[in-house]
Amino acid sequence: MKLHVNQLGYYPQGIKQAVLEKTEDLSLPVVLKNKDGQILMSFDSPSFTQDEASQTVSAILDFSSLDQCGKYFFALPDGTEIPVEIKYDPADKLFIDAQKMFYFQRCGTELESRYAGIYAHKACHTAKVRYLNEDRETECCGGWHDAGDYGRYVTAGAVAVGHLLYAFELAPEAFGTALNIPESGNGIPDILNEVKYELDWFLKMQEADGSVHHKCTSMHHTDFLMPENDPLPFIITPISSLATADFAAAAAMGARIYKKYDAGYAAKLADAAKRAGEWLLDNPEFLFKNPDNVYTGDYRDVRDTDERFWAAAELARLDGDKRFLDIAVKGIQNREFSLTGLGWEEVGGLGTLCILSDNAAFFGRDIYEKAKDIWLGAAGYFKDITMSNPYSTAMKPEEFQWGSNLEVLSKAIILNYAGRLSGKKEFINASVRQLDYILGANPLDQSYVTGYGTKPLMDPHNRPTVADNITDPIPGFVSGGPNRNRADQEVKEQIPEGTAPMKCFIDDWKSYSTNEITIYWNSPLVLLLALLFGEFDDPARA
Ligand code: 9MR
Ligand code: ZN
């Protein structure tokens, strides 16, 4: 018998569920006890269901009615005890580390020990960079390493920036704690200081005509070395409409949000965003090609209409430019792509968030209401899936693919924001269940975050983590998660074909298709936790 719980803890007023997995030795009841051993609840006949994604027979044990903070434990008839905690701030520390992750991804600067502790390292990738197949080079320092590799990709970076800036804009009260980064104490919230580090690099990727280069990476991924020891030169690959649109969106958002703190910087971002926007209007065709001889990530896409939609929404919100307003409005009306996508490939949800969070000021009541219907419709669908399976993920079994945790977190964000839009608690509860899954309430009992949980992620596919000879990985990094396609050698060797989608995961650095880390897998956790920050009142906080 196995019992899976959120290993960090549960909110006092939130939904509280554990998942009991049926095994051959099943015996009942399972009881929930307080720390003195007193039985508070007894689960005599849980209702088991067959679950497709985990290929288990499992049941939900609901203990939501328990709302007193404290330490408790589930006791199984075989003597096993599984601790659970109820507290106001189960994820507060994680929220800080999940943000600090971006500092650890900084390229082109020394990570000093006063900020990075034992994970300090020298500056990396500071050399000038050549444009691929061109006779020119440039200084291109800065930005965040994308993932476990050292590449920097504008599209992926912009999506992370989008998540982080929305986190700040939608829940500024969550960002009062300094991150202990070099800029801390400069009067600007640290999350904005950190995002600026990426935006500054974005600006270096833009051409005078407004277009933006797709990526700055080596020709192929380097060995498992510390970044400062990476011998491979970087190149800048050609422009793409995807990068230009994502850049325009992120820079326009930045212009809106930094205005209050640094008007000069905001104006610079607004100018860059508008130049990218003009280029997009002048170049309506889809443009993307990963050069044949470059073997780093390509972030390929089949269309750029969702990227253009996001850009148009952010640009329209900047100064009401009618041309962009039209594109944004048409995006909502025509529904030709997902309007709730929050990943690197489908970014339409970021454009919809722009329209919704503006609360009809720029886009008009009619479009706002339409956008709201679309969002609530998607959330309703995800809520139904959540309630249909004992692990309560909003995931269909086939969605457990590369980066499935991004999908889980995206759905959690959609659900949570739907709760805000509608005032319906059941959406918030469904979003909390997604978080439970990420933090250990899954059939592998795996916390998908380094440094957190009773079974924390230990061995992510991340070059510095592998190369630094330090046992514990840097805390607060989110893994990609189960991938039913078993897309690397290691997972193929360790996990048999036909394994349940939710179990196709190994906490092994060699498994890049299940256990890498990326900036845009951390950023949705930051957004989700920011949205949850004010959700459950802590009387002491008020
Ligand atoms: O996150 C990306 C995932 O959705 C794709 O299926 C996968 C294969 O194309 O690529 C992932 O992105 C990787 C990127 O290309 C390079 N840096 C590491 C990223 C995470 O694995
Ligand atoms: Zn670097």
Coordinates of C-alpha atoms and ligand atoms in Angstrom, one line a residue:
M1 CA 0.0 0.0 0.0
K2 CA 1.3 3.4 -0.9
L3 CA 0.2 6.8 0.1
H4 CA 1.2 9.9 -1.8
V5 CA 1.1 13.3 -0.3
N6 CA 2.3 16.9 -0.9
Q7 CA 5.6 16.7 0.9
L8 CA 5.8 20.4 1.7
G9 CA 2.5 20.9 3.3
Y10 CA -1.1 21.9 2.9
Y11 CA -2.9 25.3 3.3
P12 CA -5.2 25.5 6.3
Q13 CA -8.2 26.7 4.3
G14 CA -7.3 24.9 1.1
I15 CA -8.2 21.5 -0.3
K16 CA -6.2 18.7 1.4
Q17 CA -6.0 15.3 -0.3
A18 CA -3.6 12.4 -0.3
V19 CA -3.7 9.6 -2.8
L20 CA -3.8 5.9 -1.6
E21 CA -2.6 3.5 -4.2
K22 CA -3.9 0.0 -4.0
T23 CA -1.3 -2.7 -3.8
E24 CA -1.7 -6.5 -3.2
D25 CA -1.2 -6.1 0.6
L26 CA -4.1 -3.7 0.9
S27 CA -5.6 -3.5 4.3
L28 CA -7.7 -0.8 5.9
P29 CA -8.4 1.5 7.5
V30 CA -5.8 4.2 6.9
V31 CA -6.0 6.7 9.7
L32 CA -4.9 10.3 10.1
K33 CA -3.4 11.1 13.5
N34 CA -2.2 14.2 15.2
K35 CA 1.3 14.4 16.6
D36 CA 0.2 12.9 19.9
G37 CA -1.1 9.8 18.1
Q38 CA -4.8 10.6 18.5
I39 CA -6.9 9.4 15.6
L40 CA -8.6 12.3 13.9
M41 CA -10.0 10.6 10.8
S42 CA -10.4 7.0 9.6
F43 CA -10.6 6.0 6.0
D44 CA -12.4 2.7 6.0
S45 CA -13.6 2.3 2.5
P46 CA -11.9 4.7 0.1
S47 CA -13.4 4.7 -3.4
F48 CA -10.7 3.3 -5.6
T49 CA -10.7 4.0 -9.4
Q50 CA -8.5 2.7 -12.2
D51 CA -6.3 5.6 -13.4
E52 CA -4.9 5.5 -16.9
A53 CA -2.0 7.9 -16.6
S54 CA -0.5 6.1 -13.7
Q55 CA -1.8 2.7 -14.5
T56 CA -2.7 2.3 -10.8
V57 CA -5.9 1.7 -8.9
S58 CA -5.9 4.7 -6.5
A59 CA -8.2 6.6 -4.2
I60 CA -8.4 10.1 -2.8
L61 CA -8.2 10.5 0.9
D62 CA -9.7 13.9 1.6
F63 CA -8.8 15.6 4.9
S64 CA -9.8 19.1 3.9
S65 CA -12.0 19.5 7.0
L66 CA -8.9 19.6 9.1
D67 CA -8.0 23.2 9.2
Q68 CA -5.7 23.5 12.2
C69 CA -2.0 24.2 11.5
G70 CA 0.2 21.5 12.8
K71 CA 2.0 18.3 12.1
Y72 CA 0.0 15.1 11.5
F73 CA 0.6 11.7 10.0
F74 CA -1.2 9.0 8.1
A75 CA -0.8 5.6 9.7
L76 CA -1.2 2.5 7.6
P77 CA -2.2 -0.9 9.0
D78 CA 1.3 -2.2 8.1
G79 CA 2.9 0.3 10.5
T80 CA 4.0 2.8 7.9
E81 CA 3.6 6.4 8.9
I82 CA 3.6 9.3 6.4
P83 CA 3.9 12.8 7.8
V84 CA 1.8 15.7 6.5
E85 CA 1.9 19.3 7.7
I86 CA -0.7 22.0 7.6
K87 CA 0.6 25.5 7.6
Y88 CA 0.1 29.0 6.2
D89 CA 3.2 29.1 4.2
P90 CA 4.1 25.6 2.9
A91 CA 5.8 27.0 -0.2
D92 CA 7.2 30.4 0.9
K93 CA 10.8 29.4 1.0
L94 CA 10.4 27.5 -2.2
F95 CA 8.9 30.6 -3.8
I96 CA 12.1 32.5 -3.1
D97 CA 14.4 29.7 -4.3
A98 CA 12.3 29.2 -7.4
Q99 CA 13.0 32.9 -8.2
K100 CA 16.7 32.7 -7.3
M101 CA 17.1 30.0 -9.9
F102 CA 17.2 32.7 -12.5
Y103 CA 20.2 34.3 -10.8
F104 CA 22.0 30.9 -10.9
Q105 CA 21.2 30.7 -14.7
R106 CA 23.0 34.1 -15.3
C107 CA 25.5 34.0 -18.1
G108 CA 28.4 36.3 -18.6
T109 CA 28.9 37.3 -15.0
E110 CA 30.7 35.9 -12.0
L111 CA 28.4 34.4 -9.4
E112 CA 30.0 35.6 -6.2
S113 CA 29.8 33.5 -3.1
R114 CA 28.1 36.2 -1.1
Y115 CA 25.1 35.6 -3.4
A116 CA 25.6 32.1 -4.7
G117 CA 27.1 30.5 -1.6
I118 CA 28.8 27.2 -2.4
Y119 CA 27.5 27.3 -5.9
A120 CA 29.7 30.4 -6.8
H121 CA 31.6 30.3 -10.1
K122 CA 33.6 32.5 -12.4
A123 CA 32.1 34.5 -15.3
C124 CA 31.3 32.4 -18.3
H125 CA 30.8 33.1 -22.1
T126 CA 32.2 36.6 -22.1
A127 CA 33.9 36.5 -25.5
K128 CA 32.6 38.3 -28.5
V129 CA 30.2 36.4 -30.7
R130 CA 30.1 35.8 -34.4
Y131 CA 26.9 36.0 -36.5
L132 CA 26.5 32.7 -38.2
N133 CA 27.6 32.8 -41.9
E134 CA 28.3 36.5 -41.7
D135 CA 31.5 38.5 -41.5
R136 CA 30.7 40.4 -38.3
E137 CA 30.7 39.9 -34.5
T138 CA 29.3 41.5 -31.5
E139 CA 29.4 41.7 -27.7
C140 CA 26.5 39.5 -26.5
C141 CA 27.0 39.0 -22.8
G142 CA 24.3 38.4 -20.3
G143 CA 20.9 36.7 -20.1
W144 CA 20.1 33.4 -18.6
H145 CA 21.3 30.0 -19.7
D146 CA 18.2 28.3 -21.0
A147 CA 18.4 25.1 -19.2
G148 CA 20.9 22.3 -18.4
D149 CA 22.7 23.5 -21.6
Y150 CA 24.4 26.9 -21.9
G151 CA 22.4 28.2 -24.9
R152 CA 20.3 31.3 -24.8
Y153 CA 17.2 31.4 -26.8
V154 CA 15.0 34.5 -27.2
T155 CA 11.7 32.7 -27.5
A156 CA 12.1 30.5 -24.5
G157 CA 13.5 33.4 -22.5
A158 CA 10.6 35.7 -23.4
V159 CA 8.1 33.1 -22.2
A160 CA 9.9 32.9 -18.9
V161 CA 10.0 36.7 -18.7
G162 CA 6.3 36.7 -19.5
H163 CA 5.5 34.4 -16.6
L164 CA 7.7 36.3 -14.2
L165 CA 6.4 39.8 -15.1
Y166 CA 2.8 38.6 -14.9
A167 CA 3.6 37.1 -11.5
F168 CA 4.8 40.5 -10.4
E169 CA 1.9 42.4 -12.0
L170 CA -0.8 40.1 -10.8
A171 CA 0.5 39.6 -7.3
P172 CA 3.0 42.4 -6.5
E173 CA 2.4 41.8 -2.7
A174 CA 4.1 38.4 -3.1
F175 CA 7.5 40.0 -4.0
G176 CA 8.4 41.8 -0.8
T177 CA 11.4 39.5 0.0
A178 CA 14.8 40.3 -1.3
L179 CA 16.6 37.5 -3.3
N180 CA 20.2 38.4 -2.2
I181 CA 21.3 39.2 -5.7
P182 CA 23.8 41.9 -6.7
E183 CA 21.1 44.5 -7.3
S184 CA 19.2 43.8 -4.0
G185 CA 18.5 47.0 -2.1
N186 CA 18.4 49.3 -5.1
G187 CA 14.8 50.2 -4.5
I188 CA 13.5 48.0 -7.3
P189 CA 11.8 44.6 -6.5
D190 CA 14.3 41.9 -7.0
I191 CA 12.2 40.0 -9.4
L192 CA 12.3 43.0 -11.7
N193 CA 16.1 43.3 -11.2
E194 CA 16.4 39.6 -12.2
V195 CA 14.2 40.0 -15.3
K196 CA 16.2 43.0 -16.4
Y197 CA 19.2 40.8 -16.6
E198 CA 17.5 38.9 -19.3
L199 CA 15.9 41.9 -21.0
D200 CA 19.3 43.6 -21.3
W201 CA 20.6 40.6 -23.2
F202 CA 17.4 40.5 -25.4
L203 CA 18.3 44.1 -26.5
K204 CA 21.6 42.8 -27.8
M205 CA 19.9 40.3 -30.0
Q206 CA 17.9 43.0 -31.9
E207 CA 18.9 44.4 -35.3
A208 CA 18.5 48.1 -36.1
D209 CA 15.5 47.2 -38.3
G210 CA 13.7 45.8 -35.3
S211 CA 14.1 42.1 -36.1
V212 CA 15.5 39.8 -33.5
H213 CA 17.9 36.8 -33.7
H214 CA 16.6 33.5 -32.7
K215 CA 19.4 32.3 -30.4
C216 CA 22.9 32.6 -29.2
T217 CA 24.4 29.1 -28.6
S218 CA 27.4 27.0 -29.5
M219 CA 27.2 24.9 -32.7
H220 CA 26.4 21.9 -30.5
H221 CA 26.0 21.3 -26.8
T222 CA 29.1 21.3 -24.8
D223 CA 30.3 18.7 -22.3
F224 CA 29.3 18.5 -18.7
L225 CA 31.7 21.3 -17.7
M226 CA 31.2 24.4 -15.5
P227 CA 30.2 27.2 -17.8
E228 CA 33.4 29.2 -17.3
N229 CA 35.3 26.1 -18.6
D230 CA 33.2 25.8 -21.8
P231 CA 35.7 26.0 -24.7
L232 CA 33.1 26.2 -27.4
P233 CA 32.5 29.6 -29.1
F234 CA 29.0 31.0 -29.4
I235 CA 27.3 32.0 -32.6
I236 CA 24.2 34.1 -33.2
T237 CA 21.7 32.4 -35.5
P238 CA 19.5 34.3 -38.0
I239 CA 16.5 36.3 -37.1
S240 CA 13.1 34.7 -36.8
S241 CA 9.5 36.1 -36.7
L242 CA 9.0 34.0 -33.6
A243 CA 11.9 35.6 -31.7
T244 CA 10.9 39.1 -32.9
A245 CA 7.3 38.7 -31.8
D246 CA 8.2 37.2 -28.4
F247 CA 10.8 39.9 -27.9
A248 CA 8.2 42.6 -28.8
A249 CA 5.8 41.2 -26.3
A250 CA 8.3 40.8 -23.4
A251 CA 9.9 44.3 -24.1
A252 CA 6.4 45.9 -24.2
M253 CA 5.5 44.3 -21.0
G254 CA 8.7 45.4 -19.5
A255 CA 8.1 49.0 -20.7
R256 CA 4.7 49.0 -18.9
I257 CA 6.0 47.4 -15.7
Y258 CA 9.4 49.2 -15.2
K259 CA 7.9 52.6 -15.8
K260 CA 7.2 53.1 -12.2
Y261 CA 10.7 52.2 -11.2
D262 CA 13.0 53.4 -14.0
A263 CA 11.4 55.6 -16.6
G264 CA 14.5 55.8 -18.8
Y265 CA 14.8 52.0 -19.0
A266 CA 11.0 51.7 -19.7
A267 CA 11.4 54.1 -22.6
K268 CA 14.2 52.2 -24.0
L269 CA 12.2 49.0 -23.8
A270 CA 9.2 50.7 -25.4
D271 CA 11.3 51.9 -28.3
A272 CA 12.7 48.4 -28.9
A273 CA 9.3 46.8 -28.6
K274 CA 7.8 49.2 -31.1
R275 CA 10.6 48.7 -33.6
A276 CA 10.1 44.9 -33.4
G277 CA 6.4 45.6 -33.8
E278 CA 6.9 47.6 -37.0
W279 CA 9.1 44.9 -38.4
L280 CA 6.4 42.3 -37.7
L281 CA 3.8 44.5 -39.5
D282 CA 6.2 44.9 -42.5
N283 CA 7.1 41.1 -42.5
P284 CA 3.8 39.2 -42.2
E285 CA 5.2 35.8 -43.3
F286 CA 6.3 33.1 -40.8
L287 CA 10.0 33.1 -40.6
F288 CA 12.0 30.4 -38.8
K289 CA 14.7 28.0 -39.7
N290 CA 17.2 26.3 -37.5
P291 CA 20.5 26.3 -39.5
D292 CA 21.4 22.7 -40.6
N293 CA 24.7 22.6 -39.0
V294 CA 23.6 24.0 -35.6
Y295 CA 22.7 21.2 -33.2
T296 CA 21.5 23.0 -30.1
G297 CA 17.8 23.3 -29.3
D298 CA 15.7 24.8 -32.0
Y299 CA 12.4 25.6 -30.4
R300 CA 10.8 25.0 -33.7
D301 CA 7.2 26.0 -34.3
V302 CA 4.8 25.6 -37.2
R303 CA 3.2 29.1 -37.0
D304 CA 3.8 32.5 -35.4
T305 CA 0.2 33.7 -35.2
D306 CA 0.0 33.1 -31.4
E307 CA 3.4 34.9 -30.9
R308 CA 2.2 37.8 -33.0
F309 CA -1.1 37.9 -31.0
W310 CA 0.8 38.1 -27.7
A311 CA 3.1 40.9 -29.1
A312 CA 0.1 42.8 -30.5
A313 CA -1.8 42.6 -27.2
E314 CA 1.2 43.9 -25.2
L315 CA 2.0 46.6 -27.8
A316 CA -1.6 47.8 -27.9
R317 CA -1.7 48.0 -24.2
L318 CA 1.4 50.2 -24.3
D319 CA -0.2 53.1 -26.2
G320 CA -3.4 52.0 -27.8
D321 CA -1.9 51.6 -31.3
K322 CA -4.9 50.7 -33.4
R323 CA -3.0 48.4 -35.7
F324 CA -2.0 46.1 -32.8
L325 CA -5.3 46.5 -31.1
D326 CA -6.9 45.0 -34.3
I327 CA -4.6 42.0 -34.3
A328 CA -5.3 41.4 -30.6
V329 CA -9.0 41.7 -31.1
K330 CA -9.0 39.4 -34.1
G331 CA -7.0 36.8 -32.2
I332 CA -9.8 36.6 -29.6
Q333 CA -12.6 36.7 -32.2
N334 CA -11.1 34.1 -34.6
R335 CA -9.8 31.6 -32.1
E336 CA -7.4 30.1 -34.6
F337 CA -4.8 29.0 -32.0
S338 CA -4.9 28.2 -28.3
L339 CA -5.8 31.3 -26.4
T340 CA -4.6 29.7 -23.1
G341 CA -1.2 28.3 -24.1
L342 CA 1.5 29.3 -21.6
G343 CA 4.5 27.4 -22.9
W344 CA 7.3 28.2 -25.3
E345 CA 5.4 26.9 -28.3
E346 CA 1.9 28.1 -27.6
V347 CA 2.1 31.6 -26.1
G348 CA -1.5 32.7 -26.8
G349 CA -2.4 32.5 -23.1
L350 CA 0.1 35.3 -22.4
G351 CA -1.8 37.5 -24.8
T352 CA -5.1 36.6 -23.3
L353 CA -3.7 37.3 -19.8
C354 CA -2.7 40.7 -21.1
I355 CA -6.3 41.4 -22.2
L356 CA -7.8 40.0 -19.0
S357 CA -5.5 41.7 -16.6
D358 CA -6.1 45.0 -18.3
N359 CA -9.8 44.6 -17.2
A360 CA -11.3 46.1 -20.3
A361 CA -9.4 49.4 -20.2
F362 CA -7.7 49.1 -23.6
F363 CA -9.5 46.3 -25.3
G364 CA -13.1 47.1 -24.5
R365 CA -15.8 45.3 -22.6
D366 CA -16.8 43.0 -25.4
I367 CA -13.3 41.5 -26.0
Y368 CA -12.7 41.3 -22.3
E369 CA -15.8 39.3 -21.8
K370 CA -15.0 37.0 -24.8
A371 CA -11.5 36.4 -23.5
K372 CA -13.0 35.7 -20.0
D373 CA -15.4 33.1 -21.5
I374 CA -12.5 31.4 -23.3
W375 CA -10.4 31.3 -20.2
L376 CA -13.2 30.0 -18.0
G377 CA -14.1 27.5 -20.6
A378 CA -10.6 26.1 -20.7
A379 CA -10.4 26.1 -16.9
G380 CA -13.8 24.3 -16.7
Y381 CA -12.4 21.6 -18.9
F382 CA -9.2 21.3 -16.9
K383 CA -11.2 21.1 -13.7
D384 CA -13.3 18.3 -15.0
I385 CA -10.2 16.3 -15.9
T386 CA -8.7 17.1 -12.5
M387 CA -11.8 15.7 -10.8
S388 CA -11.8 12.6 -13.0
N389 CA -8.6 11.1 -11.7
P390 CA -7.2 10.3 -8.3
Y391 CA -3.9 12.1 -8.8
S392 CA -6.0 15.2 -9.7
T393 CA -3.9 16.4 -12.5
A394 CA -5.5 18.3 -15.4
M395 CA -3.6 16.1 -17.7
K396 CA -4.7 13.5 -20.3
P397 CA -2.4 10.5 -20.3
E398 CA -1.0 11.5 -23.8
E399 CA 0.1 14.9 -22.4
F400 CA 2.9 13.4 -20.4
Q401 CA 5.6 14.4 -22.8
W402 CA 8.8 16.2 -22.7
G403 CA 8.4 19.0 -20.1
S404 CA 5.1 17.6 -18.8
N405 CA 5.6 19.6 -15.6
L406 CA 5.2 22.8 -17.6
E407 CA 1.8 21.5 -18.8
V408 CA 0.8 20.7 -15.2
L409 CA 1.9 24.1 -14.0
S410 CA 0.3 25.9 -17.0
K411 CA -3.0 24.3 -16.2
A412 CA -2.6 25.2 -12.5
I413 CA -2.1 28.8 -13.6
I414 CA -5.2 28.8 -15.9
L415 CA -7.2 27.2 -13.1
N416 CA -6.0 29.6 -10.5
Y417 CA -6.6 32.7 -12.6
A418 CA -10.0 31.4 -13.4
G419 CA -10.6 31.3 -9.7
R420 CA -9.8 35.0 -9.6
L421 CA -12.0 35.9 -12.6
S422 CA -15.0 33.9 -11.4
G423 CA -14.6 34.0 -7.6
K424 CA -15.1 30.2 -7.6
K425 CA -13.1 28.4 -5.0
E426 CA -13.2 25.1 -6.9
F427 CA -10.9 26.5 -9.5
I428 CA -8.4 27.5 -6.8
N429 CA -8.7 24.0 -5.3
A430 CA -8.0 22.4 -8.6
S431 CA -4.9 24.5 -9.0
V432 CA -3.7 23.5 -5.6
R433 CA -4.0 19.8 -6.6
Q434 CA -1.6 20.4 -9.5
L435 CA 0.9 21.8 -7.0
D436 CA 0.4 18.8 -4.8
Y437 CA 1.3 16.6 -7.7
I438 CA 4.5 18.6 -8.4
L439 CA 5.5 18.4 -4.7
G440 CA 5.2 14.7 -4.3
A441 CA 1.6 13.5 -4.5
N442 CA 2.3 11.3 -7.5
P443 CA 2.9 7.6 -8.0
L444 CA 6.7 8.0 -7.8
D445 CA 6.5 10.0 -4.6
Q446 CA 8.9 12.3 -6.4
S447 CA 9.1 16.0 -5.5
Y448 CA 10.0 17.5 -8.9
V449 CA 11.9 20.3 -7.2
T450 CA 15.5 20.2 -6.0
G451 CA 15.9 20.8 -2.3
Y452 CA 12.2 20.4 -1.4
G453 CA 10.2 17.5 -0.1
T454 CA 11.0 14.2 1.6
K455 CA 12.1 12.8 -1.7
P456 CA 13.6 15.9 -3.4
L457 CA 14.9 15.9 -6.9
M458 CA 18.6 15.1 -6.6
D459 CA 20.2 14.6 -9.9
P460 CA 18.8 16.9 -12.6
H461 CA 20.3 17.2 -16.1
N462 CA 22.1 20.5 -15.4
R463 CA 25.7 21.1 -16.4
P464 CA 26.8 23.0 -13.3
T465 CA 25.1 20.6 -11.0
V466 CA 26.9 17.7 -12.6
A467 CA 30.2 19.4 -12.9
D468 CA 30.5 21.2 -9.5
N469 CA 31.2 18.1 -7.4
I470 CA 28.7 19.2 -4.8
T471 CA 26.3 16.5 -3.7
D472 CA 23.2 18.7 -3.2
P473 CA 21.9 20.4 -6.3
I474 CA 21.0 24.1 -6.1
P475 CA 17.6 24.2 -4.4
G476 CA 14.4 25.4 -6.2
F477 CA 14.9 23.9 -9.7
V478 CA 11.9 22.3 -11.4
S479 CA 12.4 19.1 -13.4
G480 CA 10.8 18.6 -16.8
G481 CA 9.0 15.5 -15.5
P482 CA 7.6 12.3 -16.9
N483 CA 7.8 11.8 -20.6
R484 CA 5.9 8.9 -22.0
N485 CA 8.0 9.0 -25.2
R486 CA 11.2 7.9 -23.3
A487 CA 13.3 10.0 -25.6
D488 CA 16.8 9.4 -24.4
Q489 CA 19.0 6.4 -24.0
E490 CA 19.2 6.4 -20.3
V491 CA 15.4 6.3 -19.7
K492 CA 15.1 3.7 -22.4
E493 CA 17.5 1.5 -20.5
Q494 CA 16.1 2.1 -17.1
I495 CA 12.3 2.1 -17.8
P496 CA 10.6 -0.6 -19.8
E497 CA 8.4 0.1 -22.7
G498 CA 4.7 0.4 -21.8
T499 CA 5.4 2.0 -18.5
A500 CA 2.6 4.3 -17.3
P501 CA 3.0 7.8 -18.7
M502 CA 3.1 9.3 -15.2
K503 CA 5.9 7.0 -14.3
C504 CA 8.2 7.6 -17.2
F505 CA 10.7 9.5 -15.2
I506 CA 14.1 8.9 -13.7
D507 CA 16.0 11.3 -11.3
D508 CA 19.2 10.8 -13.3
W509 CA 21.2 13.5 -14.9
K510 CA 21.7 11.4 -18.0
S511 CA 18.0 11.5 -18.8
Y512 CA 17.6 14.9 -20.6
S513 CA 14.2 14.0 -21.8
T514 CA 12.7 13.5 -18.4
N515 CA 15.0 15.3 -15.9
E516 CA 16.4 18.5 -17.4
I517 CA 15.7 21.9 -15.9
T518 CA 14.8 25.1 -17.8
I519 CA 14.0 28.7 -17.0
Y520 CA 10.5 28.3 -18.4
W521 CA 9.8 25.3 -16.2
N522 CA 10.7 27.4 -13.1
S523 CA 8.9 30.5 -14.2
P524 CA 5.4 29.0 -14.2
L525 CA 6.1 27.7 -10.6
V526 CA 6.9 31.3 -9.6
L527 CA 3.7 32.6 -11.3
L528 CA 1.6 29.9 -9.6
L529 CA 3.1 30.5 -6.2
A530 CA 2.7 34.2 -6.6
L531 CA -1.0 33.8 -7.4
L532 CA -1.4 31.4 -4.4
F533 CA 0.5 33.8 -2.1
G534 CA -2.5 35.9 -1.1
E535 CA -5.1 33.2 -1.6
F536 CA -5.1 31.7 1.9
D537 CA -5.2 34.3 4.5
D538 CA -2.7 34.1 7.3
P539 CA -4.1 36.2 10.1
A540 CA -0.5 37.1 11.1
R541 CA 0.3 38.4 7.6
A542 CA -2.6 40.7 7.3
Ligands
9MR1 O1 11.3 22.1 -23.8 C1 11.5 21.5 -25.1 C2 10.6 20.4 -25.3 O2 9.3 20.9 -25.3 C3 10.9 19.7 -26.6 O3 10.1 18.6 -26.8 C4 12.4 19.3 -26.6 C5 12.8 18.7 -27.9 O4 12.7 19.5 -29.0 O5 13.2 20.5 -26.4 C6 13.0 21.1 -25.2 O6 13.8 22.2 -25.1 C7 15.2 22.0 -24.9 C8 15.9 23.0 -25.8 O7 15.7 22.6 -27.1 C9 17.3 23.2 -25.5 N1 17.6 23.5 -24.1 C10 17.0 22.5 -23.2 C11 15.5 22.4 -23.4 C12 14.8 21.4 -22.4 O8 15.1 20.1 -22.6
ZN2 ZN 27.4 31.4 -19.8

